[in-house]
Coordinates of C-alpha atoms in Angstrom, one line a residue:
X1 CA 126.2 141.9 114.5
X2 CA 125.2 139.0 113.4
X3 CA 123.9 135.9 115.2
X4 CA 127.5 133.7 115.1
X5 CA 128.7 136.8 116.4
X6 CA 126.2 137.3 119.5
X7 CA 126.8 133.4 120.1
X8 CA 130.6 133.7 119.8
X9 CA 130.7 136.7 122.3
X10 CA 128.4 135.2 124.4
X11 CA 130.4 131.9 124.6
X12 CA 133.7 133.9 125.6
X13 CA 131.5 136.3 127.9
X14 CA 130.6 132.6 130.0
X15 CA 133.7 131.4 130.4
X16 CA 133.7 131.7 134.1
X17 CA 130.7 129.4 134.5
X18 CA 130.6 125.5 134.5
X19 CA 130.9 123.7 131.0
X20 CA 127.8 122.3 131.2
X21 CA 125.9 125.2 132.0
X22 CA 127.7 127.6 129.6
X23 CA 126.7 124.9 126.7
X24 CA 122.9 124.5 127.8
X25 CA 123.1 128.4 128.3
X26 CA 124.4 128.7 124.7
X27 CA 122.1 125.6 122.9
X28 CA 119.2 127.9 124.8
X29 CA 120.3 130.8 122.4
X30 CA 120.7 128.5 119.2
X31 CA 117.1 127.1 119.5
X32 CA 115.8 130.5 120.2
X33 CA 117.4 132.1 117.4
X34 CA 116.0 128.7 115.3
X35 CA 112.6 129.1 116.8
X36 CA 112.3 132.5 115.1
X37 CA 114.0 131.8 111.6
X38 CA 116.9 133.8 109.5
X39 CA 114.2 136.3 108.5
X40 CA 113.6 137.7 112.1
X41 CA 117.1 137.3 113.1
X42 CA 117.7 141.1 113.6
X43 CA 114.6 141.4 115.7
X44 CA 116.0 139.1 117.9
X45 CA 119.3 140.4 118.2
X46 CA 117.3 144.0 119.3
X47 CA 115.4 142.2 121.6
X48 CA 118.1 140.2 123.0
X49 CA 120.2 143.4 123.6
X50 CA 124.4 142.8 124.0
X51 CA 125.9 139.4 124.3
X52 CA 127.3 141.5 127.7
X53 CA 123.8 142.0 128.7
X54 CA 122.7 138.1 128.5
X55 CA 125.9 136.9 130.1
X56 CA 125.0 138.9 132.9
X57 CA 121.4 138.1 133.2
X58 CA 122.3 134.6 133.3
X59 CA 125.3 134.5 135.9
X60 CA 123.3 136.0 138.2
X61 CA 120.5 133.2 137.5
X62 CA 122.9 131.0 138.3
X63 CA 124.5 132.5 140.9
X64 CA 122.1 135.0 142.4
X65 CA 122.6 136.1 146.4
X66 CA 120.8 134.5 148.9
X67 CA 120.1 131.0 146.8
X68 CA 116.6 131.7 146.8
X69 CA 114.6 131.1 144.1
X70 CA 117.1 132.4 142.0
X71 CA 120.5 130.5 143.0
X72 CA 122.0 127.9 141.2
X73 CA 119.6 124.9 142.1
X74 CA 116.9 126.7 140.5
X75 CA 118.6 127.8 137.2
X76 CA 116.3 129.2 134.7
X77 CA 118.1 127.6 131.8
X78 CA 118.2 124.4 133.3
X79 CA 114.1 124.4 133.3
X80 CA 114.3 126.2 129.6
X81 CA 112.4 129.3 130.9
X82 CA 115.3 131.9 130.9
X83 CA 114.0 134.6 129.2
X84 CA 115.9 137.0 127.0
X85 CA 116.8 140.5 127.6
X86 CA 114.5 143.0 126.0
X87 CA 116.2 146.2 126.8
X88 CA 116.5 148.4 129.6
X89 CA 113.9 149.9 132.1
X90 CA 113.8 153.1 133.4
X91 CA 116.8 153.0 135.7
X92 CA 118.8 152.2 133.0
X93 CA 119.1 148.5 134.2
X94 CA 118.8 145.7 132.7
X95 CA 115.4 144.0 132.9
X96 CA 114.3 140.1 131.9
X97 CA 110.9 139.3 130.1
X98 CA 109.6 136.8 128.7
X99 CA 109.4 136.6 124.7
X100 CA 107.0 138.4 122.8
X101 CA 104.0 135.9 121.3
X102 CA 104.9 135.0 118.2
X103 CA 108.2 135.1 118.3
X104 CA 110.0 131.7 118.5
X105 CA 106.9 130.3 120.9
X106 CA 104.8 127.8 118.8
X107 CA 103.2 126.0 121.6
X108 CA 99.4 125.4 121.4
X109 CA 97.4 127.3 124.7
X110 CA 95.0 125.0 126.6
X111 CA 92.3 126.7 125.7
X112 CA 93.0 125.3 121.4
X113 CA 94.0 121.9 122.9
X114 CA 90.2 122.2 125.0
X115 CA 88.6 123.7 121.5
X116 CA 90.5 120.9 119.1
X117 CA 89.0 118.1 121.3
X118 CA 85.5 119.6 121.8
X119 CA 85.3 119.9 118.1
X120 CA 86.6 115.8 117.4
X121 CA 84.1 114.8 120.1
X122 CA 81.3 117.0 118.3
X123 CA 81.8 115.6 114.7
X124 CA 82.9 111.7 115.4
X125 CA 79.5 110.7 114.8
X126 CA 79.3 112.5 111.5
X127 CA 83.0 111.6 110.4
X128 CA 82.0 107.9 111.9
X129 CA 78.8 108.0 109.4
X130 CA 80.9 109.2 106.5
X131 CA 83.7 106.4 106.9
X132 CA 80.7 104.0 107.9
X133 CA 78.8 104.9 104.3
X134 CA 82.3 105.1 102.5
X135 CA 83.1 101.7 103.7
X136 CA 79.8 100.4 103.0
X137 CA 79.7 101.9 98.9
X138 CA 83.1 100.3 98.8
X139 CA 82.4 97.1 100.3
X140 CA 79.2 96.4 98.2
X141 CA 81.5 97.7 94.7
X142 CA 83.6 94.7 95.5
X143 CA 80.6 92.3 96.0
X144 CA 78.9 93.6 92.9
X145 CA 82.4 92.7 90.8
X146 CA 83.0 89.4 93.1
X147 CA 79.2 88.6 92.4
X148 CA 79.4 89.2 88.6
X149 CA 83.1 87.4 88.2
X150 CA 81.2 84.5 89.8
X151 CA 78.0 84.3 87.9
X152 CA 80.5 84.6 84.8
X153 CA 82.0 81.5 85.3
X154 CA 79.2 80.2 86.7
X155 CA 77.3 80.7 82.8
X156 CA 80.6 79.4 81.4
X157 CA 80.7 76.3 83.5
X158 CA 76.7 75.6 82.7
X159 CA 77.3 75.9 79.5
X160 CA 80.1 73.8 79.3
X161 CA 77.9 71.0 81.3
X162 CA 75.4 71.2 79.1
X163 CA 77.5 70.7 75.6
X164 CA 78.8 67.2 77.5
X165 CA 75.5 66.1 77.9
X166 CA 74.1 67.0 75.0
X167 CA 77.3 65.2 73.3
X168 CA 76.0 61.7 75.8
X169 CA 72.9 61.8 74.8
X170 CA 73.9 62.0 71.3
X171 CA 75.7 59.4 71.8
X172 CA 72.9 57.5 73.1
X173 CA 70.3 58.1 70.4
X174 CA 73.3 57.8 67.3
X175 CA 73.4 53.8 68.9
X176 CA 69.6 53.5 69.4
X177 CA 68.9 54.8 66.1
X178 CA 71.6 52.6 64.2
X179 CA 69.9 49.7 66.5
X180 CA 66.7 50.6 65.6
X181 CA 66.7 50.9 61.9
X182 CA 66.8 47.6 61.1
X183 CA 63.8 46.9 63.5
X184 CA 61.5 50.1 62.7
X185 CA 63.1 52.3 60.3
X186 CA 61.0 54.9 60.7
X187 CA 61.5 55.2 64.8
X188 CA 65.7 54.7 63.8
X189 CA 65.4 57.6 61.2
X190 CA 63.9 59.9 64.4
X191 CA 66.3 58.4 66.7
X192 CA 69.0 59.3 64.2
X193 CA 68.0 62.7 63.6
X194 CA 67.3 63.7 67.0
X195 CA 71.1 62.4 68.0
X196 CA 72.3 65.0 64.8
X197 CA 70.3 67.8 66.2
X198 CA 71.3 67.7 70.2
X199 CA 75.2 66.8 68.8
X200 CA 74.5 70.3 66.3
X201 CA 73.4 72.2 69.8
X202 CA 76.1 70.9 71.7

């Protein structure tokens, strides 16, 4: 037997119970079988025993004498809890347990959960001081390249005041030394040479 084949027996087995209850009885079974994966399949199957076995286990959930704890208002598969049936006891009977660890349960204890945040609340202030120091390394990388990519255009703009100036005062001393030669040739031949040297440099 397969597990379409425990499910298809199962479904025709709970015919005499409600729609609703037979589906969320069935889906139950689907997600159980999911839970534990293709590769355990048959180990479920054994420890599920015969569709005939689980149909009964859960109509008398459902409908169990007295309507105790066990009667329809307190149905195990409406809460998700039913268990599955694991074989028989000693009478022969069948008997109801809950499924063994490991098998299609994945739920963390409270004891992990306790142990998980124990262990965040014990290393924030080192993973803070890592993130802190990561931050900081990349922060400053960014001013170093923002600092240089400044100072480069910085140079570039200096230099580029400079050559204007140097072209003015050029300028200047080309007109005084043209001026001038005719006055003190000597002083216009400096003034002359001076404006061809700063014009050279700029």
């Amino acid at each position: 037997m397969n597990r379409t084949e425990f499910l298809r027996q199962l479904e025709c087995l709970l015919q005499t119970i409600s729609p609703a209850e037979r589906e969320e009885a069935l889906q139950y079974y689907r997600d159980y079988f999911d839970d534990a994966g293709e590769e355990n399949e048959q180990s479920v199957l054994e420890a599920l025993g015969t569709p005939a076995r689980v149909a009964e286990n859960i109509r008398r959930d459902l409908y169990g004498s007295g309507g105790g704890e066990e009667g329809y208002g307190h149905s195990p598969v409406r809460g998700r809890e039913m268990v599955p049936y694991q074989g028989t006891g000693p009478s022969g009977e069948g008997e109801s347990s809950r499924p063994e660890p490991g098998r299609g349960e994945r739920k963390l204890s409270g004891g992990w959960i306790a142990l998980i945040v124990v262990l965040c609340v014990i290393a924030s202030p080192v993973l803070l001081g890592v993130a802190g120091g990561i931050l900081g390394v990349v922060l400053g990388a960014l001013g170093s390249l923002l600092g240089l990519v400044v100072g480069w255009f910085a140079l570039i703009f200096g230099f580029g005041v400079a050559a204007v100036l140097l072209f003015l005062i050029m300028l200047v001393l080309l007109v005084l030394g043209f001026v001038g030669i005719w006055k003190a040739f000597p002083a216009g031949l400096v003034c002359l040479g001076c404006g061809l040297l700063c014009g050279g440099v700029g």
